Amino acid sequence: MTTPLVLPPGIEDALLTPPRPMPRVEHVEPFLRAAAQVLEQELGMPVQRGKLALASGSCTTQDITAIVGITGRLMGLALYGMSNATALAIVSRMMGAPVDEMDDLALSGIGELGNVITGRATTLLAEMGLEADIAPPVLLSGAGSRVSTAGIQRLVVPLDTAIGVVEAQLAIKST
């Protein structure tokens, strides 16, 4: 006589749920390279990549997050999150003058930063034969906003600068 295996409901559900697609390394690298290049160019300082991790949960963790949609041979989202202090310091560098309030102009600057990074990444992808387009950026203000990545796993890489950390997140898959 065999005893049936009994699993707690959470574990049983996890075993029955198919794995979510994960971005491929060769697709992630152009985004990280573009982010480092653009940040170094805009800020005039080196950028250090932190350790790659998988995002847990579906909510933003940073005060300000720029989200850029990606379509074409790759589909998904690129997210760039940072603290208010980091966002203000970045926009101050970009504007060449102190910015001490997260107003529409400052938010626009962070949106444009996300747009430029993702645009440069799609150029690098095109050089690899992967055509992709980007959508205008969307900005979220406040941590805890829920973001759906349509079942695609999000990879997270902190990009450390002398003025703060920009958290790059990528949820893309091949179409």
Coordinates of N, CA and C in Angstrom, one line a residue:
M1 N 0.8 -1.2 0.0 CA 0.0 0.0 0.0 C 0.9 1.2 0.0
T2 N 0.6 2.2 -0.9 CA 1.4 3.4 -0.9 C 0.6 4.5 -0.3
T3 N 1.3 5.4 0.3 CA 0.7 6.6 0.9 C 0.7 7.7 -0.1
P4 N -0.4 8.4 -0.4 CA -0.4 9.5 -1.3 C 0.4 10.7 -0.8
L5 N 1.1 11.3 -1.6 CA 1.9 12.5 -1.2 C 0.9 13.7 -1.0
V6 N 1.0 14.3 0.1 CA 0.1 15.5 0.4 C 1.1 16.7 0.5
L7 N 0.8 17.7 -0.3 CA 1.5 18.9 -0.2 C 0.7 20.1 0.3
P8 N 1.3 21.0 1.0 CA 0.6 22.2 1.3 C 0.1 22.9 0.1
P9 N -1.1 23.6 0.1 CA -1.7 24.2 -1.1 C -0.8 25.2 -1.8
G10 N 0.0 26.0 -1.2 CA 0.9 26.9 -1.8 C 2.0 26.2 -2.6
I11 N 2.5 25.1 -2.1 CA 3.6 24.4 -2.8 C 2.9 23.6 -4.0
E12 N 1.8 23.0 -3.8 CA 1.1 22.3 -4.9 C 0.8 23.3 -6.0
D13 N 0.3 24.5 -5.7 CA 0.0 25.5 -6.8 C 1.3 25.8 -7.5
A14 N 2.3 26.0 -6.8 CA 3.6 26.4 -7.4 C 4.1 25.3 -8.4
L15 N 3.9 24.1 -8.0 CA 4.4 23.0 -8.8 C 3.5 22.8 -10.1
L16 N 2.2 23.2 -10.0 CA 1.3 23.1 -11.1 C 1.4 24.3 -12.1
T17 N 1.9 25.4 -11.6 CA 2.0 26.6 -12.4 C 3.2 26.6 -13.3
P18 N 2.9 26.8 -14.6 CA 4.1 26.8 -15.5 C 5.1 27.9 -15.2
P19 N 6.4 27.7 -15.4 CA 7.3 28.8 -15.2 C 7.1 30.0 -16.1
R20 N 7.3 31.2 -15.6 CA 7.1 32.4 -16.4 C 8.4 32.6 -17.2
P21 N 8.2 33.1 -18.4 CA 9.3 33.4 -19.3 C 10.3 34.4 -18.6
M22 N 11.6 34.1 -18.8 CA 12.6 35.0 -18.3 C 13.4 35.6 -19.4
P23 N 13.8 36.9 -19.3 CA 14.6 37.5 -20.3 C 15.9 36.8 -20.5
R24 N 16.3 36.7 -21.8 CA 17.5 36.0 -22.1 C 18.7 36.9 -21.9
V25 N 19.8 36.4 -21.5 CA 21.0 37.2 -21.2 C 21.4 38.1 -22.4
E26 N 21.4 37.5 -23.6 CA 21.8 38.3 -24.8 C 20.8 39.5 -25.1
H27 N 19.6 39.4 -24.5 CA 18.7 40.5 -24.7 C 18.8 41.5 -23.6
V28 N 19.3 41.1 -22.4 CA 19.4 42.0 -21.2 C 20.7 42.8 -21.4
E29 N 21.7 42.2 -21.9 CA 23.0 42.9 -21.9 C 23.0 44.3 -22.7
P30 N 22.3 44.4 -23.8 CA 22.2 45.7 -24.5 C 21.5 46.8 -23.6
F31 N 20.5 46.4 -22.8 CA 19.9 47.4 -21.9 C 20.8 47.8 -20.8
L32 N 21.6 46.9 -20.3 CA 22.5 47.3 -19.2 C 23.7 48.2 -19.7
R33 N 24.1 47.8 -20.9 CA 25.2 48.6 -21.6 C 24.7 50.0 -21.9
A34 N 23.5 50.1 -22.4 CA 22.9 51.4 -22.8 C 22.7 52.2 -21.5
A35 N 22.2 51.6 -20.4 CA 22.0 52.3 -19.2 C 23.3 52.9 -18.6
A36 N 24.3 52.1 -18.6 CA 25.6 52.6 -18.1 C 26.1 53.7 -19.0
Q37 N 26.0 53.5 -20.3 CA 26.5 54.6 -21.2 C 25.8 55.9 -21.1
V38 N 24.5 55.8 -21.0 CA 23.7 57.0 -20.9 C 23.9 57.7 -19.6
L39 N 23.9 56.9 -18.5 CA 24.1 57.5 -17.2 C 25.5 58.1 -17.1
E40 N 26.5 57.5 -17.6 CA 27.9 58.0 -17.5 C 27.9 59.3 -18.3
Q41 N 27.3 59.3 -19.5 CA 27.3 60.5 -20.3 C 26.5 61.7 -19.7
E42 N 25.3 61.4 -19.1 CA 24.5 62.5 -18.6 C 25.1 63.0 -17.2
L43 N 25.6 62.1 -16.4 CA 26.1 62.4 -15.1 C 27.5 62.8 -15.0
G44 N 28.3 62.3 -16.0 CA 29.7 62.6 -16.0 C 30.5 61.9 -14.9
M45 N 30.0 60.7 -14.6 CA 30.6 59.9 -13.5 C 30.5 58.4 -13.8
P46 N 31.3 57.6 -13.3 CA 31.2 56.1 -13.6 C 30.0 55.5 -13.0
V47 N 29.6 54.4 -13.6 CA 28.5 53.6 -13.1 C 28.9 52.2 -12.8
Q48 N 28.6 51.7 -11.7 CA 28.9 50.3 -11.3 C 27.7 49.4 -11.3
R49 N 27.7 48.3 -12.0 CA 26.6 47.4 -12.0 C 26.6 46.6 -10.7
G50 N 25.4 46.5 -10.1 CA 25.3 45.6 -9.0 C 24.9 44.2 -9.4
K51 N 24.5 43.4 -8.5 CA 24.3 42.0 -8.7 C 22.9 41.8 -9.3
L52 N 22.8 41.0 -10.3 CA 21.5 40.7 -11.0 C 20.7 39.8 -10.1
A53 N 19.4 40.2 -10.0 CA 18.4 39.4 -9.2 C 17.1 39.3 -9.9
L54 N 16.2 38.5 -9.4 CA 14.9 38.4 -9.9 C 14.0 39.3 -9.0
A55 N 13.1 40.0 -9.6 CA 12.2 40.9 -8.8 C 11.2 40.0 -8.1
S56 N 10.9 40.3 -6.8 CA 9.9 39.6 -6.1 C 8.7 40.6 -5.9
G57 N 7.5 40.1 -6.3 CA 6.3 40.9 -6.2 C 6.1 41.7 -7.4
S58 N 4.9 42.3 -7.5 CA 4.5 43.1 -8.7 C 4.5 44.6 -8.5
C59 N 5.0 45.1 -7.3 CA 4.9 46.5 -7.0 C 6.3 47.2 -7.1
T60 N 6.2 48.4 -7.5 CA 7.5 49.2 -7.6 C 8.0 49.4 -6.1
T61 N 9.3 49.5 -6.1 CA 10.0 49.6 -4.8 C 10.7 51.0 -4.6
Q62 N 10.7 51.8 -5.6 CA 11.4 53.0 -5.6 C 10.4 54.2 -5.6
D63 N 10.8 55.4 -5.2 CA 10.0 56.6 -5.2 C 9.5 57.0 -6.6
I64 N 10.4 57.0 -7.6 CA 10.1 57.4 -8.9 C 10.5 56.2 -9.9
T65 N 9.6 55.9 -10.8 CA 9.9 54.8 -11.7 C 9.5 55.2 -13.1
A66 N 10.4 55.2 -14.1 CA 10.1 55.5 -15.5 C 9.9 54.1 -16.1
I67 N 8.8 53.9 -16.8 CA 8.5 52.7 -17.5 C 8.4 52.9 -19.0
V68 N 9.1 52.1 -19.8 CA 9.1 52.3 -21.2 C 8.7 50.9 -21.8
G69 N 7.6 50.9 -22.6 CA 7.1 49.7 -23.3 C 8.0 49.4 -24.5
I70 N 8.1 48.1 -24.7 CA 9.0 47.6 -25.9 C 8.1 46.7 -26.7
T71 N 8.1 46.9 -28.0 CA 7.3 46.0 -29.0 C 8.2 45.6 -30.1
G72 N 7.8 44.7 -30.9 CA 8.5 44.2 -32.0 C 9.0 42.7 -31.8
R73 N 10.2 42.4 -32.2 CA 10.7 41.1 -32.0 C 10.9 40.7 -30.5
L74 N 11.0 41.8 -29.7 CA 11.0 41.6 -28.2 C 9.8 42.4 -27.7
M75 N 9.2 41.9 -26.7 CA 8.0 42.5 -26.1 C 8.1 42.6 -24.6
G76 N 7.7 43.7 -24.0 CA 7.8 43.8 -22.6 C 8.0 45.2 -22.1
L77 N 8.6 45.3 -20.9 CA 8.8 46.6 -20.3 C 10.3 46.8 -19.8
A78 N 10.7 48.0 -19.8 CA 12.0 48.4 -19.2 C 11.6 49.4 -18.1
L79 N 12.0 49.2 -16.9 CA 11.7 50.1 -15.8 C 13.0 50.6 -15.1
Y80 N 13.0 51.9 -14.8 CA 14.1 52.5 -14.2 C 13.6 53.2 -12.9
G81 N 14.0 52.7 -11.7 CA 13.5 53.2 -10.5 C 14.6 53.9 -9.7
M82 N 14.2 54.8 -8.9 CA 15.2 55.5 -8.0 C 14.5 56.3 -6.9
S83 N 15.3 56.7 -5.9 CA 14.7 57.5 -4.8 C 14.5 58.9 -5.3
N84 N 13.7 59.7 -4.6 CA 13.5 61.1 -4.9 C 14.8 61.8 -4.9
A85 N 15.6 61.6 -3.9 CA 16.9 62.3 -3.9 C 17.8 62.0 -5.1
T86 N 17.8 60.7 -5.5 CA 18.6 60.3 -6.7 C 18.0 61.0 -7.9
A87 N 16.7 60.9 -8.1 CA 16.1 61.6 -9.2 C 16.4 63.0 -9.3
L88 N 16.3 63.7 -8.2 CA 16.6 65.2 -8.2 C 18.0 65.4 -8.5
A89 N 18.9 64.6 -8.0 CA 20.4 64.8 -8.3 C 20.6 64.5 -9.8
I90 N 20.0 63.5 -10.4 CA 20.2 63.2 -11.8 C 19.6 64.4 -12.6
V91 N 18.4 64.8 -12.3 CA 17.8 65.9 -13.1 C 18.7 67.2 -13.0
S92 N 19.2 67.4 -11.8 CA 20.1 68.6 -11.6 C 21.3 68.5 -12.5
R93 N 21.9 67.3 -12.6 CA 23.0 67.2 -13.5 C 22.6 67.4 -15.0
M94 N 21.5 66.8 -15.4 CA 21.0 66.9 -16.7 C 20.7 68.3 -17.1
M95 N 20.2 69.1 -16.2 CA 19.8 70.5 -16.4 C 20.9 71.5 -16.3
G96 N 22.0 71.0 -15.6 CA 23.1 71.9 -15.3 C 22.8 73.0 -14.3
A97 N 21.8 72.8 -13.5 CA 21.4 73.7 -12.4 C 20.6 72.9 -11.3
P98 N 20.7 73.4 -10.1 CA 20.0 72.7 -9.0 C 18.5 72.5 -9.2
V99 N 18.0 71.3 -9.0 CA 16.6 71.1 -9.0 C 16.2 70.5 -7.7
D100 N 15.4 71.1 -6.9 CA 15.1 70.7 -5.6 C 13.6 70.3 -5.3
E101 N 12.9 70.2 -6.4 CA 11.5 69.8 -6.3 C 11.1 68.9 -7.4
M102 N 10.4 67.8 -7.0 CA 10.0 66.8 -8.0 C 8.7 67.3 -8.7
D103 N 8.9 68.3 -9.5 CA 7.8 68.9 -10.3 C 7.6 68.2 -11.7
D104 N 6.7 68.7 -12.5 CA 6.5 68.1 -13.8 C 7.8 68.1 -14.7
L105 N 8.6 69.2 -14.6 CA 9.8 69.3 -15.3 C 10.8 68.2 -14.9
A106 N 11.0 68.0 -13.6 CA 11.9 67.0 -13.1 C 11.4 65.6 -13.5
L107 N 10.1 65.4 -13.4 CA 9.6 64.1 -13.8 C 9.8 63.8 -15.3
S108 N 9.6 64.9 -16.1 CA 9.8 64.8 -17.5 C 11.3 64.4 -17.8
G109 N 12.2 65.0 -17.0 CA 13.6 64.6 -17.2 C 13.9 63.2 -17.0
I110 N 13.3 62.6 -15.9 CA 13.5 61.2 -15.6 C 12.8 60.3 -16.7
G111 N 11.7 60.7 -17.2 CA 11.0 60.0 -18.3 C 11.9 60.0 -19.5
E112 N 12.5 61.2 -19.8 CA 13.4 61.3 -21.0 C 14.6 60.4 -20.8
L113 N 15.1 60.3 -19.6 CA 16.3 59.5 -19.3 C 15.9 58.0 -19.6
G114 N 14.8 57.5 -19.2 CA 14.3 56.2 -19.5 C 14.2 56.0 -20.9
N115 N 13.6 57.0 -21.6 CA 13.4 56.9 -23.1 C 14.7 56.8 -23.8
V116 N 15.7 57.6 -23.4 CA 17.0 57.6 -24.1 C 17.7 56.2 -23.9
I117 N 17.7 55.8 -22.6 CA 18.3 54.5 -22.3 C 17.7 53.4 -23.2
T118 N 16.4 53.3 -23.2 CA 15.7 52.2 -23.9 C 15.9 52.4 -25.4
G119 N 15.9 53.6 -25.9 CA 16.1 53.8 -27.3 C 17.5 53.4 -27.7
R120 N 18.5 53.7 -26.9 CA 19.9 53.2 -27.2 C 19.9 51.7 -27.2
A121 N 19.2 51.1 -26.2 CA 19.2 49.6 -26.1 C 18.6 49.0 -27.4
T122 N 17.5 49.6 -27.9 CA 16.9 49.0 -29.1 C 17.9 49.2 -30.3
T123 N 18.7 50.3 -30.3 CA 19.7 50.4 -31.4 C 20.7 49.3 -31.3
L124 N 21.1 49.0 -30.1 CA 22.1 47.9 -29.9 C 21.5 46.5 -30.3
L125 N 20.2 46.4 -30.0 CA 19.5 45.1 -30.3 C 19.4 45.0 -31.8
A126 N 19.1 46.1 -32.5 CA 19.0 46.1 -34.0 C 20.3 45.7 -34.6
E127 N 21.4 46.1 -34.0 CA 22.7 45.6 -34.5 C 22.9 44.1 -34.4
M128 N 22.1 43.5 -33.5 CA 22.1 42.0 -33.3 C 21.0 41.4 -34.2
G129 N 20.3 42.2 -35.0 CA 19.3 41.6 -35.8 C 17.9 41.5 -35.2
L130 N 17.7 42.2 -34.0 CA 16.4 42.2 -33.3 C 15.8 43.5 -33.3
E131 N 14.8 43.7 -34.2 CA 14.2 45.0 -34.3 C 13.2 45.1 -33.2
A132 N 13.2 46.3 -32.5 CA 12.2 46.6 -31.4 C 11.9 48.1 -31.4
D133 N 10.7 48.4 -31.1 CA 10.3 49.8 -31.0 C 10.0 50.1 -29.5
I134 N 10.0 51.4 -29.2 CA 9.6 51.8 -27.8 C 8.4 52.7 -27.8
A135 N 7.7 52.6 -26.7 CA 6.5 53.5 -26.5 C 7.0 54.7 -25.6
P136 N 6.2 55.8 -25.6 CA 6.6 56.9 -24.8 C 6.6 56.5 -23.3
P137 N 7.5 57.1 -22.5 CA 7.6 56.6 -21.1 C 6.4 57.0 -20.3
V138 N 6.2 56.2 -19.3 CA 5.1 56.4 -18.3 C 5.9 56.6 -17.0
L139 N 5.5 57.5 -16.1 CA 6.2 57.8 -14.8 C 5.2 57.4 -13.7
L140 N 5.8 56.7 -12.7 CA 5.1 56.4 -11.5 C 5.8 57.1 -10.4
S141 N 5.0 57.8 -9.6 CA 5.6 58.5 -8.4 C 5.0 57.9 -7.2
G142 N 5.9 57.3 -6.4 CA 5.6 56.7 -5.1 C 5.8 55.2 -5.2
A143 N 6.5 54.7 -4.2 CA 6.7 53.2 -4.2 C 5.4 52.5 -3.9
G144 N 5.3 51.3 -4.4 CA 4.1 50.4 -4.1 C 3.1 50.4 -5.2
S145 N 3.4 51.1 -6.3 CA 2.5 51.0 -7.5 C 2.6 49.6 -8.1
R146 N 1.4 49.0 -8.4 CA 1.4 47.7 -9.0 C 1.7 47.8 -10.5
V147 N 2.6 47.0 -11.0 CA 3.0 46.9 -12.4 C 2.8 45.5 -12.9
S148 N 2.0 45.3 -13.9 CA 1.8 44.0 -14.5 C 2.8 43.8 -15.6
T149 N 3.6 42.7 -15.6 CA 4.5 42.5 -16.7 C 4.0 41.3 -17.5
A150 N 2.7 41.1 -17.5 CA 2.1 40.1 -18.4 C 2.7 38.7 -18.2
G151 N 3.0 38.3 -17.0 CA 3.6 37.0 -16.8 C 5.0 36.8 -17.1
I152 N 5.7 37.9 -17.4 CA 7.2 37.8 -17.7 C 8.0 38.1 -16.5
Q153 N 8.9 37.3 -16.2 CA 9.8 37.5 -15.0 C 10.6 38.8 -15.1
R154 N 10.7 39.6 -14.1 CA 11.5 40.8 -14.1 C 12.9 40.6 -13.5
L155 N 13.9 41.0 -14.3 CA 15.3 41.0 -13.8 C 15.6 42.3 -13.3
V156 N 16.3 42.4 -12.2 CA 16.7 43.7 -11.5 C 18.2 43.8 -11.4
V157 N 18.7 45.0 -11.8 CA 20.1 45.2 -11.7 C 20.3 46.6 -11.2
P158 N 20.9 46.8 -10.0 CA 21.1 48.1 -9.5 C 22.3 48.7 -10.2
L159 N 22.2 50.0 -10.6 CA 23.3 50.7 -11.2 C 23.7 51.8 -10.2
D160 N 24.9 51.6 -9.6 CA 25.4 52.5 -8.6 C 26.2 53.7 -9.2
T161 N 25.8 54.9 -8.7 CA 26.6 56.1 -9.1 C 26.9 56.8 -7.8
A162 N 27.7 57.8 -7.9 CA 28.1 58.6 -6.7 C 27.0 59.4 -6.2
I163 N 25.9 59.6 -7.0 CA 24.8 60.4 -6.5 C 23.5 59.5 -6.2
G164 N 23.7 58.2 -6.3 CA 22.6 57.3 -5.9 C 22.5 56.1 -6.8
V165 N 21.5 55.3 -6.5 CA 21.3 54.1 -7.3 C 20.1 54.2 -8.2
V166 N 20.3 53.7 -9.4 CA 19.2 53.6 -10.4 C 19.0 52.1 -10.5
E167 N 17.7 51.7 -10.2 CA 17.4 50.3 -10.3 C 16.8 50.0 -11.6
A168 N 17.5 49.3 -12.5 CA 17.0 48.9 -13.8 C 16.3 47.6 -13.7
Q169 N 15.1 47.5 -14.2 CA 14.4 46.2 -14.3 C 14.0 46.0 -15.7
L170 N 14.0 44.7 -16.1 CA 13.7 44.4 -17.4 C 12.8 43.1 -17.4
A171 N 11.7 43.3 -18.1 CA 10.7 42.2 -18.3 C 10.4 42.1 -19.8
I172 N 11.2 41.3 -20.5 CA 11.0 41.2 -22.0 C 11.1 39.7 -22.4
K173 N 10.4 39.4 -23.5 CA 10.5 38.1 -24.1 C 10.5 38.2 -25.6
S174 N 11.0 37.2 -26.3 CA 11.0 37.1 -27.7 C 9.6 36.9 -28.2
T175 N 9.2 37.5 -29.3 CA 7.9 37.2 -29.9 C 7.9 36.3 -31.1

